[in-house]
Short mmCIF file of C-alpha atoms in Angstrom, two decimals:
data_model
loop_
_atom_site.label_atom_id
_atom_site.label_comp_id
_atom_site.label_asym_id
_atom_site.label_seq_id
_atom_site.Cartn_x
_atom_site.Cartn_y
_atom_site.Cartn_z
CA UNK A 1 -5.74 66.89 48.64
CA UNK A 2 -2.52 67.22 50.61
CA UNK A 3 -4.31 69.03 53.42
CA UNK A 4 -7.01 66.35 53.56
CA UNK A 5 -4.35 63.62 53.68
CA UNK A 6 -2.66 65.37 56.59
CA UNK A 7 -5.98 65.64 58.44
CA UNK A 8 -6.77 61.96 57.91
CA UNK A 9 -3.24 60.98 58.90
CA UNK A 10 -3.46 63.16 62.02
CA UNK A 11 -6.78 61.65 63.07
CA UNK A 12 -5.53 58.12 62.47
CA UNK A 13 -2.36 58.76 64.48
CA UNK A 14 -4.30 60.31 67.35
CA UNK A 15 -6.75 57.40 67.48
CA UNK A 16 -3.95 54.83 67.46
CA UNK A 17 -1.99 56.72 70.11
CA UNK A 18 -5.11 57.02 72.28
CA UNK A 19 -5.85 53.30 71.99
CA UNK A 20 -2.24 52.36 72.75
CA UNK A 21 -2.04 54.72 75.72
CA UNK A 22 -5.28 53.37 77.19
CA UNK A 23 -4.13 49.79 76.67
CA UNK A 24 -0.66 50.53 78.06
CA UNK A 25 -1.98 52.35 81.12
CA UNK A 26 -4.47 49.56 81.76
CA UNK A 27 -1.79 46.88 81.35
CA UNK A 28 0.69 48.71 83.58
CA UNK A 29 -1.97 49.33 86.21
CA UNK A 30 -3.05 45.71 86.13
CA UNK A 31 0.59 44.61 86.31
CA UNK A 32 1.26 46.85 89.28
CA UNK A 33 -1.84 45.67 91.11
CA UNK A 34 -1.09 42.03 90.36
CA UNK A 35 2.51 42.41 91.52
CA UNK A 36 1.47 44.12 94.72
CA UNK A 37 -1.22 41.60 95.52
CA UNK A 38 0.99 38.60 94.71
CA UNK A 39 3.92 40.02 96.70
CA UNK A 40 1.66 40.75 99.66
CA UNK A 41 0.14 37.27 99.50
CA UNK A 42 3.55 35.56 99.30
CA UNK A 43 5.00 37.57 102.17
CA UNK A 44 1.95 37.14 104.37
CA UNK A 45 1.96 33.40 103.76
CA UNK A 46 5.66 33.27 104.68
CA UNK A 47 5.13 35.43 107.74
CA UNK A 48 2.25 33.28 108.98
CA UNK A 49 4.25 30.10 108.47
CA UNK A 50 7.32 31.50 110.23
CA UNK A 51 5.32 32.85 113.19
CA UNK A 52 3.41 29.63 113.64
CA UNK A 53 6.50 27.42 113.44
CA UNK A 54 8.50 29.79 115.60
CA UNK A 55 5.81 29.98 118.30
CA UNK A 56 5.36 26.22 118.43
CA UNK A 57 9.09 25.50 118.46
CA UNK A 58 9.77 28.00 121.24
CA UNK A 59 6.95 26.61 123.37
CA UNK A 60 8.21 23.05 122.84
CA UNK A 61 11.88 23.72 123.64
CA UNK A 62 11.25 26.20 126.50
CA UNK A 63 9.63 23.46 128.60
CA UNK A 64 13.07 21.91 129.20
CA UNK A 65 14.89 25.20 129.85
CA UNK A 66 15.89 26.12 133.38
CA UNK A 67 15.68 29.79 134.29
CA UNK A 68 17.96 31.57 134.83
CA UNK A 69 19.99 29.92 132.08
CA UNK A 70 23.76 30.02 131.73
CA UNK A 71 25.55 30.67 128.45
CA UNK A 72 25.80 26.98 127.56
CA UNK A 73 22.16 26.21 128.18
CA UNK A 74 21.11 29.40 126.38
CA UNK A 75 23.17 28.41 123.34
CA UNK A 76 21.72 24.88 123.45
CA UNK A 77 18.23 26.44 123.64
CA UNK A 78 18.86 28.65 120.55
CA UNK A 79 20.22 25.71 118.56
CA UNK A 80 17.25 23.50 119.53
CA UNK A 81 14.75 26.15 118.44
CA UNK A 82 16.59 26.67 115.15
CA UNK A 83 16.56 22.94 114.38
CA UNK A 84 12.87 23.09 113.58
CA UNK A 85 12.95 26.31 111.55
CA UNK A 86 14.95 25.37 108.46
CA UNK A 87 17.60 27.93 107.51
CA UNK A 88 16.48 30.49 110.10
CA UNK A 89 19.01 31.86 112.57
CA UNK A 90 17.79 31.97 116.21
CA UNK A 91 19.14 34.43 118.75
CA UNK A 92 18.27 34.06 122.44
CA UNK A 93 18.79 36.89 124.91
CA UNK A 94 18.53 36.76 128.66
CA UNK A 95 19.41 40.01 130.25
CA UNK A 96 23.08 40.50 129.36
CA UNK A 97 23.53 36.96 128.01
CA UNK A 98 23.16 36.44 124.26
CA UNK A 99 23.42 33.20 122.33
CA UNK A 100 22.92 32.31 118.67
CA UNK A 101 22.34 29.13 116.77
CA UNK A 102 24.97 30.38 114.29
CA UNK A 103 28.00 32.02 115.83
CA UNK A 104 28.78 33.81 112.53
CA UNK A 105 25.31 35.34 112.20
CA UNK A 106 24.96 39.10 112.15
CA UNK A 107 23.00 39.95 115.31
CA UNK A 108 22.69 43.57 114.20
CA UNK A 109 19.77 42.52 112.01
CA UNK A 110 17.69 42.69 115.20
CA UNK A 111 16.84 46.35 115.48
CA UNK A 112 16.50 48.14 118.86
CA UNK A 113 12.92 49.04 117.97
CA UNK A 114 11.99 45.37 117.60
CA UNK A 115 13.64 44.51 120.93
CA UNK A 116 11.75 47.33 122.60
CA UNK A 117 8.45 46.21 121.04
CA UNK A 118 8.91 42.62 122.25
CA UNK A 119 9.72 43.65 125.81
CA UNK A 120 7.11 46.40 126.05
CA UNK A 121 4.19 44.52 124.53
CA UNK A 122 5.24 41.17 125.95
CA UNK A 123 4.07 39.42 122.81
CA UNK A 124 5.34 38.29 119.45
CA UNK A 125 6.39 41.09 117.04
CA UNK A 126 7.96 41.05 113.60
CA UNK A 127 9.84 43.35 111.24
CA UNK A 128 11.02 43.16 107.60
CA UNK A 129 14.45 44.58 106.86
CA UNK A 130 16.90 44.82 103.94
CA UNK A 131 20.58 44.19 104.44
CA UNK A 132 23.09 44.30 101.59
CA UNK A 133 20.26 44.11 99.06
CA UNK A 134 18.69 41.02 100.66
CA UNK A 135 15.32 41.00 102.43
CA UNK A 136 14.90 39.39 105.86
CA UNK A 137 12.02 38.70 108.23
CA UNK A 138 12.88 39.11 111.92
CA UNK A 139 10.40 37.66 114.43
CA UNK A 140 10.79 38.17 118.19
CA UNK A 141 8.82 36.77 121.11
CA UNK A 142 9.20 36.69 124.89
CA UNK A 143 9.38 33.28 126.62
CA UNK A 144 6.64 32.91 129.20
CA UNK A 145 5.70 30.04 131.43
CA UNK A 146 2.33 28.94 132.69
CA UNK A 147 2.93 30.38 136.17
CA UNK A 148 5.19 33.05 137.44
CA UNK A 149 6.32 36.48 136.27
CA UNK A 150 7.90 37.12 132.84
CA UNK A 151 11.06 35.10 132.49
CA UNK A 152 13.11 37.93 130.89
CA UNK A 153 14.12 35.57 128.07
CA UNK A 154 13.54 36.87 124.52
CA UNK A 155 13.98 34.79 121.38
CA UNK A 156 14.42 36.13 117.83
CA UNK A 157 14.33 34.24 114.52
CA UNK A 158 16.00 35.77 111.44
CA UNK A 159 14.63 34.27 108.21
CA UNK A 160 15.76 35.14 104.65
CA UNK A 161 13.05 36.24 102.19
CA UNK A 162 15.25 35.88 99.11
CA UNK A 163 13.21 32.95 97.73
CA UNK A 164 9.97 34.94 98.07
CA UNK A 165 11.61 37.94 96.42
CA UNK A 166 12.70 35.77 93.48
CA UNK A 167 9.19 34.35 93.16
CA UNK A 168 7.57 37.80 92.98
CA UNK A 169 10.26 38.98 90.52
CA UNK A 170 9.41 36.06 88.24
CA UNK A 171 5.74 36.98 88.43
CA UNK A 172 6.56 40.60 87.54
CA UNK A 173 8.73 39.50 84.62
CA UNK A 174 5.99 37.25 83.28
CA UNK A 175 3.43 40.03 83.44
CA UNK A 176 5.88 42.50 81.85
CA UNK A 177 6.49 40.13 78.97
CA UNK A 178 2.78 40.12 78.30
CA UNK A 179 2.71 43.91 77.72
CA UNK A 180 4.07 43.69 74.16
CA UNK A 181 1.26 41.44 72.86
CA UNK A 182 -1.25 43.72 74.57
CA UNK A 183 0.21 46.80 72.88
CA UNK A 184 0.29 45.08 69.48
CA UNK A 185 -3.32 43.99 69.90
CA UNK A 186 -4.26 47.54 70.88
CA UNK A 187 -2.55 48.91 67.73
CA UNK A 188 -4.43 46.43 65.54
CA UNK A 189 -7.76 47.29 67.17
CA UNK A 190 -6.96 51.01 66.91
CA UNK A 191 -6.22 50.75 63.19
CA UNK A 192 -9.45 48.82 62.66
CA UNK A 193 -11.44 51.37 64.64
CA UNK A 194 -9.73 54.28 62.87
CA UNK A 195 -10.56 52.80 59.50
CA UNK A 196 -14.20 52.38 60.52
CA UNK A 197 -14.40 55.93 61.85
CA UNK A 198 -12.40 57.66 59.11
CA UNK A 199 -14.11 56.01 56.12
CA UNK A 200 -17.22 58.25 56.43
CA UNK A 201 -14.96 61.22 57.15
CA UNK A 202 -12.99 60.59 53.93
CA UNK A 203 -16.21 60.29 51.94
CA UNK A 204 -17.45 63.52 53.48
CA UNK A 205 -14.16 65.24 52.59
CA UNK A 206 -14.37 64.08 48.97
CA UNK A 207 -17.97 65.26 48.70
CA UNK A 208 -17.04 68.62 50.22
CA UNK A 209 -14.22 69.10 47.70
CA UNK A 210 -16.60 68.24 44.84
CA UNK A 211 -18.99 70.87 46.18
CA UNK A 212 -16.15 73.40 46.32
CA UNK A 213 -15.37 72.56 42.68
CA UNK A 214 -18.97 73.33 41.71
CA UNK A 215 -20.55 69.83 41.70
CA UNK A 216 -23.54 70.48 43.94
CA UNK A 217 -25.08 67.08 43.15
CA UNK A 218 -22.49 65.23 45.24
CA UNK A 219 -23.86 63.31 48.23
CA UNK A 220 -22.44 60.90 50.82
CA UNK A 221 -23.66 57.45 51.79
CA UNK A 222 -25.33 57.51 55.21
CA UNK A 223 -23.88 54.79 57.50
CA UNK A 224 -26.26 52.41 59.21
CA UNK A 225 -27.26 53.27 62.74
CA UNK A 226 -28.03 56.43 64.64
CA UNK A 227 -24.57 57.45 65.81
CA UNK A 228 -22.86 60.82 65.33
CA UNK A 229 -21.29 59.89 61.98
CA UNK A 230 -24.64 58.84 60.55
CA UNK A 231 -26.18 62.09 61.82
CA UNK A 232 -23.33 64.10 60.29
CA UNK A 233 -23.81 62.39 56.91
CA UNK A 234 -27.57 63.04 56.98
CA UNK A 235 -27.01 66.70 57.92
CA UNK A 236 -24.50 67.09 55.09
CA UNK A 237 -26.91 65.62 52.54
CA UNK A 238 -29.75 67.84 53.81
CA UNK A 239 -27.50 70.89 53.64
CA UNK A 240 -26.35 69.93 50.13
CA UNK A 241 -29.98 69.56 49.02
CA UNK A 242 -30.87 72.99 50.37
CA UNK A 243 -27.73 74.55 48.86
CA UNK A 244 -28.36 72.98 45.45
CA UNK A 245 -31.94 74.21 45.48
CA UNK A 246 -30.91 77.74 46.55
CA UNK A 247 -28.13 77.97 43.96
CA UNK A 248 -30.41 76.71 41.21
CA UNK A 249 -33.00 79.31 42.17
CA UNK A 250 -30.37 82.08 42.28
CA UNK A 251 -29.00 81.06 38.91
CA UNK A 252 -32.48 81.09 37.44
CA UNK A 253 -33.14 84.53 38.91
CA UNK A 254 -29.80 85.79 37.57
CA UNK A 255 -30.54 84.38 34.13
CA UNK A 256 -33.97 86.02 34.14
CA UNK A 257 -32.41 89.33 35.22
CA UNK A 258 -29.83 89.14 32.42
CA UNK A 259 -32.48 88.32 29.87
CA UNK A 260 -34.60 91.18 31.17
CA UNK A 261 -31.72 93.69 30.90
CA UNK A 262 -30.81 92.44 27.42
CA UNK A 263 -34.43 92.54 26.24
CA UNK A 264 -35.07 96.00 27.67
CA UNK A 265 -31.83 97.35 26.22
CA UNK A 266 -32.64 95.85 22.83
CA UNK A 267 -36.18 97.24 22.84
CA UNK A 268 -34.92 100.70 23.80
CA UNK A 269 -32.51 100.95 20.91
CA UNK A 270 -35.13 101.71 18.24
CA UNK A 271 -36.98 104.48 20.12
CA UNK A 272 -33.66 105.88 21.30
CA UNK A 273 -32.44 106.07 17.72
CA UNK A 274 -35.51 108.15 16.85
CA UNK A 275 -35.08 110.29 19.96
CA UNK A 276 -31.44 110.85 19.09
CA UNK A 277 -32.31 112.12 15.62
CA UNK A 278 -34.93 114.47 17.04
CA UNK A 279 -32.55 115.66 19.75
CA UNK A 280 -29.87 116.29 17.15
CA UNK A 281 -32.24 118.46 15.11
CA UNK A 282 -33.29 120.37 18.23
CA UNK A 283 -29.68 120.84 19.27
CA UNK A 284 -28.76 122.25 15.84
CA UNK A 285 -31.67 124.70 15.96
CA UNK A 286 -31.19 125.65 19.62
CA UNK A 287 -29.54 128.96 18.71
CA UNK A 288 -32.72 130.12 16.96
CA UNK A 289 -34.98 129.16 19.88
CA UNK A 290 -35.87 131.30 22.93
CA UNK A 291 -33.39 130.90 25.81
CA UNK A 292 -35.58 128.58 27.90
CA UNK A 293 -36.47 126.41 24.91
CA UNK A 294 -32.81 126.34 23.81
CA UNK A 295 -31.73 125.14 27.27
CA UNK A 296 -34.41 122.47 27.26
CA UNK A 297 -33.39 121.31 23.76
CA UNK A 298 -29.73 121.04 24.74
CA UNK A 299 -30.64 119.19 27.96
CA UNK A 300 -32.79 116.72 26.03
CA UNK A 301 -29.96 116.18 23.54
CA UNK A 302 -27.39 115.61 26.32
CA UNK A 303 -29.57 113.23 28.34
CA UNK A 304 -30.63 111.34 25.21
CA UNK A 305 -26.98 110.80 24.31
CA UNK A 306 -26.26 109.69 27.86
CA UNK A 307 -29.22 107.30 27.79
CA UNK A 308 -27.98 105.88 24.49
CA UNK A 309 -24.56 105.25 26.02
CA UNK A 310 -26.18 103.58 29.04
CA UNK A 311 -28.21 101.27 26.81
CA UNK A 312 -25.11 100.39 24.79
CA UNK A 313 -23.21 99.69 28.03
CA UNK A 314 -26.03 97.49 29.30
CA UNK A 315 -26.05 95.58 26.04
CA UNK A 316 -22.29 95.11 26.28
CA UNK A 317 -22.51 93.87 29.90
CA UNK A 318 -25.26 91.43 28.92
CA UNK A 319 -22.96 90.02 26.23
CA UNK A 320 -20.20 89.57 28.82
CA UNK A 321 -22.58 87.89 31.28
CA UNK A 322 -23.97 85.52 28.68
CA UNK A 323 -20.54 84.63 27.31
CA UNK A 324 -21.43 85.99 23.89
CA UNK A 325 -18.59 88.55 23.80
CA UNK A 326 -15.85 87.57 21.37
CA UNK A 327 -12.46 88.96 20.42
CA UNK A 328 -11.73 90.21 16.90
CA UNK A 329 -7.96 89.84 17.05
CA UNK A 330 -5.50 91.49 14.75
CA UNK A 331 -1.84 92.49 14.79
CA UNK A 332 -1.64 96.18 15.69
CA UNK A 333 1.04 98.71 16.60
CA UNK A 334 0.59 99.52 20.29
CA UNK A 335 1.71 103.16 20.04
CA UNK A 336 -0.47 103.87 16.98
CA UNK A 337 -3.51 102.32 18.69
CA UNK A 338 -3.09 104.56 21.76
CA UNK A 339 -2.50 107.69 19.63
CA UNK A 340 -5.60 107.00 17.55
CA UNK A 341 -7.70 106.63 20.72
CA UNK A 342 -6.52 109.98 22.08
CA UNK A 343 -6.80 111.81 18.74
CA UNK A 344 -10.30 110.49 18.03
CA UNK A 345 -11.57 112.03 21.28
CA UNK A 346 -9.53 115.26 21.13
CA UNK A 347 -7.34 114.30 24.12
CA UNK A 348 -3.94 114.26 22.39
CA UNK A 349 -2.97 117.69 23.71
CA UNK A 350 -4.20 117.01 27.25
CA UNK A 351 -2.38 113.71 27.89
CA UNK A 352 1.37 113.18 28.20
CA UNK A 353 2.39 109.94 26.57
CA UNK A 354 5.42 107.66 26.79
CA UNK A 355 4.96 105.13 24.00
CA UNK A 356 7.53 102.63 22.72
CA UNK A 357 7.97 102.52 18.95
CA UNK A 358 7.75 99.33 16.95
CA UNK A 359 5.90 97.26 19.54
CA UNK A 360 3.34 95.11 17.75
CA UNK A 361 0.90 92.77 19.46
CA UNK A 362 -2.11 90.62 18.59
CA UNK A 363 -5.08 92.40 20.20
CA UNK A 364 -8.67 93.38 19.57
CA UNK A 365 -8.13 97.06 18.65
CA UNK A 366 -11.74 98.06 19.30
CA UNK A 367 -11.82 96.61 22.83
CA UNK A 368 -8.38 98.03 23.69
CA UNK A 369 -9.66 101.40 22.43
CA UNK A 370 -12.66 101.12 24.79
CA UNK A 371 -10.43 100.30 27.78
CA UNK A 372 -7.93 103.12 27.16
CA UNK A 373 -10.71 105.63 26.43
CA UNK A 374 -12.42 104.74 29.71
CA UNK A 375 -9.25 105.02 31.80
CA UNK A 376 -8.13 108.29 30.21
CA UNK A 377 -11.65 109.76 30.29
CA UNK A 378 -11.99 108.97 34.00
CA UNK A 379 -8.60 110.56 34.71
CA UNK A 380 -9.54 113.75 32.84
CA UNK A 381 -13.03 114.02 34.32
CA UNK A 382 -12.45 112.91 37.92
CA UNK A 383 -8.74 113.55 38.47
CA UNK A 384 -6.54 116.51 37.72
CA UNK A 385 -4.07 117.27 34.98
CA UNK A 386 -1.42 116.51 33.99
CA UNK A 387 -2.59 113.04 32.97
CA UNK A 388 0.18 110.69 31.86
CA UNK A 389 -0.12 107.51 29.79
CA UNK A 390 2.82 105.11 29.80
CA UNK A 391 2.94 101.96 27.68
CA UNK A 392 5.56 99.21 28.03
CA UNK A 393 6.09 95.74 26.62
CA UNK A 394 8.37 93.41 28.53
CA UNK A 395 8.49 89.67 29.01
CA UNK A 396 5.09 88.21 28.27
CA UNK A 397 2.98 91.27 29.10
CA UNK A 398 1.89 94.55 27.56
CA UNK A 399 1.22 97.23 30.18
CA UNK A 400 -0.56 100.57 29.83
CA UNK A 401 -0.67 102.85 32.89
CA UNK A 402 -2.88 105.96 33.12
CA UNK A 403 -2.12 108.28 36.06
CA UNK A 404 -3.49 111.66 37.13
CA UNK A 405 -2.59 114.20 39.81
CA UNK A 406 -5.98 114.42 41.48
CA UNK A 407 -6.99 113.60 45.07
CA UNK A 408 -6.67 109.87 44.44
CA UNK A 409 -8.98 107.12 45.63
CA UNK A 410 -10.06 106.74 49.25
CA UNK A 411 -9.14 103.37 50.87
CA UNK A 412 -12.79 102.41 51.21
CA UNK A 413 -13.39 103.14 47.50
CA UNK A 414 -10.52 101.04 46.06
CA UNK A 415 -12.18 97.61 46.55
CA UNK A 416 -15.31 98.82 44.68
CA UNK A 417 -13.81 100.73 41.76
CA UNK A 418 -14.75 98.01 39.26
CA UNK A 419 -18.19 97.27 40.72
CA UNK A 420 -21.12 97.93 38.41
CA UNK A 421 -22.93 101.25 38.91
CA UNK A 422 -20.50 102.23 41.67
CA UNK A 423 -19.86 105.99 41.75
CA UNK A 424 -17.43 107.44 44.28
CA UNK A 425 -18.80 111.00 44.07
CA UNK A 426 -17.48 111.92 47.49
CA UNK A 427 -13.96 110.83 46.55
CA UNK A 428 -13.63 112.39 43.13
CA UNK A 429 -15.20 115.52 41.66
CA UNK A 430 -17.37 115.08 38.62
CA UNK A 431 -20.05 116.81 36.60
CA UNK A 432 -23.60 115.89 37.28
CA UNK A 433 -25.17 113.56 34.77
CA UNK A 434 -21.92 112.14 33.36
CA UNK A 435 -21.08 108.45 33.32
CA UNK A 436 -23.23 105.36 33.69
CA UNK A 437 -21.22 103.62 36.42
CA UNK A 438 -20.40 100.78 34.02
CA UNK A 439 -17.25 102.12 32.37
CA UNK A 440 -14.66 100.57 34.67
CA UNK A 441 -16.60 97.29 34.82
CA UNK A 442 -16.63 97.10 31.00
CA UNK A 443 -12.92 97.96 30.87
CA UNK A 444 -12.14 95.11 33.29
CA UNK A 445 -14.26 92.63 31.31
CA UNK A 446 -12.52 93.61 28.07
CA UNK A 447 -9.12 93.09 29.71
CA UNK A 448 -10.21 89.70 31.06
CA UNK A 449 -11.41 88.73 27.60
CA UNK A 450 -7.79 89.20 26.49
CA UNK A 451 -6.57 87.13 29.44
CA UNK A 452 -5.44 90.20 31.34
CA UNK A 453 -6.72 92.56 34.02
CA UNK A 454 -7.08 96.19 35.10
CA UNK A 455 -5.79 97.30 38.51
CA UNK A 456 -6.43 100.50 40.46
CA UNK A 457 -4.11 102.09 43.02
CA UNK A 458 -2.93 105.43 44.36
CA UNK A 459 0.38 106.77 43.10
CA UNK A 460 3.16 107.50 45.57
CA UNK A 461 3.30 111.09 44.35
CA UNK A 462 -0.47 111.60 44.58
CA UNK A 463 -3.37 110.86 42.30
CA UNK A 464 -4.87 107.64 41.03
CA UNK A 465 -3.22 105.16 38.68
CA UNK A 466 -5.07 102.57 36.57
CA UNK A 467 -2.96 99.84 34.95
CA UNK A 468 -4.04 97.63 32.04
CA UNK A 469 -2.12 94.35 31.66
CA UNK A 470 -2.70 91.93 28.80
CA UNK A 471 -0.59 89.04 27.51
CA UNK A 472 1.88 90.03 24.79
CA UNK A 473 0.95 87.85 21.83
CA UNK A 474 3.40 88.63 19.04
CA UNK A 475 2.50 88.41 15.39
CA UNK A 476 4.82 87.58 12.52
CA UNK A 477 6.07 91.16 12.43
CA UNK A 478 6.21 91.63 16.18
CA UNK A 479 9.14 93.28 17.90
#
C-alpha cells in the first residue's frame, strides 16, 4: 500500500509539474512577445513622430537662414527648430561652427558614426543611445535647398525616450502580475486532470493487489470512451478472465491428480499386504531354496517392502496436500525421543549425539521420529561417517542438526533437496533401489505442520548438514 501511494503521489506530482511548466513557459513566452511587440510599436511611433516633426520644422526654419551662417544666426536657427519639437534639444553644425538650443546640453550624445552617416548618405538618419541609464533618440539630417550644392549645414535633434520606456515597463509589470493567476489556474486544471487520469490507475492497482492476494474474481470498471485507459482496463479484465479460467483448470487438474494418487495408494494397500506376507514367507525359506530361487525370493521381499514404503509415503503426501494431516501433540523429553528413534533403527552406535537433558517440549512424537529418522538415514546412506546429531533448545526454538562427513551437496542440488521424487544420485553415493524420493519432502511437511522448517546446507568442515527447527512449546513440566 505504501508503494502504491508513492506511485500515485509521484504521478500526480509529475502531472502537476508538467501542467505548471507548460503554463509558465507559455505565459513567459507570451509576455516576452507582447513586451517586445509593444516596445517596438511605441518606439516606432515615437520615431516616426519625431522624424516627421523634425523634417517639417527644419524645412520651415531653413527658408529664412542665410548661408553661410555666423554663430548668432546658427544659434537662432537651432532655437527656432527646437521651439516646435517640445523638449528636444537641437544642435546645428556648419563646418567648424556648432550651436545648440540648450547651451548646457551634452553634445557628446551625437556619435561620430551618426555624423558620418548624415554627411555620407546626405539624408536623414537616426540612432538610439543610452546615457546614464536613460534612453535617447538622436535624429540627424542635412539642410538642403531647392537649388545649389549641399549647404554643409547638419541639424541634429536629441529627444528623451524616458516616457516611452516607462510606458513599456508598465506594460511588462501588468503582464508579469498576470502570471500568478495563470499558474494557479494551471495547478487547478492539473489536479483535476490528474484526478481524472489516476482514478482508473488507482482502481487498477487495487484490483492487482486483490489478485496478488488470491482474489482472482476482482475486475475493474471500464471507463467510457476508447482512449488508452479504457483499453488498459479492458485488457486487464480480459487477462483476469483468462487467468481465473487457467487457475481454476489447474486447480481442478491438481485435485484430480491428488485424488488419483490417494485412490491408487489406498487400493494398493490390500494387495501389498498380501504380497508382503508371501514375501516374508519366501524370505524366511530362502535358505532352503536353490541359489537362483533364493536370490529371487529375497529380491521380491526387498522390492515389496520398498513398494509398501512408497505407497505409505504417497498416502502421507496426499494427506498433506488435502490438509487432512493433523498433529497428535504431547509433552515429551527431547533427548529421550531422539534416543528412541536411533535405538529403534539400530543406529545408536553409529551416530554421535549431543543431547541436552531435561528439555521437554510439546510435540507430535511420531512425526518428530519420522523427521529425525529421515535425516539420520540419509546421512548414513548417502554421506559418510561419523554422523553427528546435535539438539539444542534456546529462546523460542528447538533445533536438531544432523551432519555427516561425506562429499556434501552440489550447489545445483541444494535448491531441489526437498522436491518430491528428486534424487541427486550424481552428488551422493547410494545403493540402487533404496529410497522413494519423498523422504525429505515428508520431513519438511512434518516440520511445517509444527510451525517449523527443515534447512539443508554444506558444513564448513565438509559434508552436508540438515537442520530441523520447530517452535519450543513448553508444557507444565518444561525446562
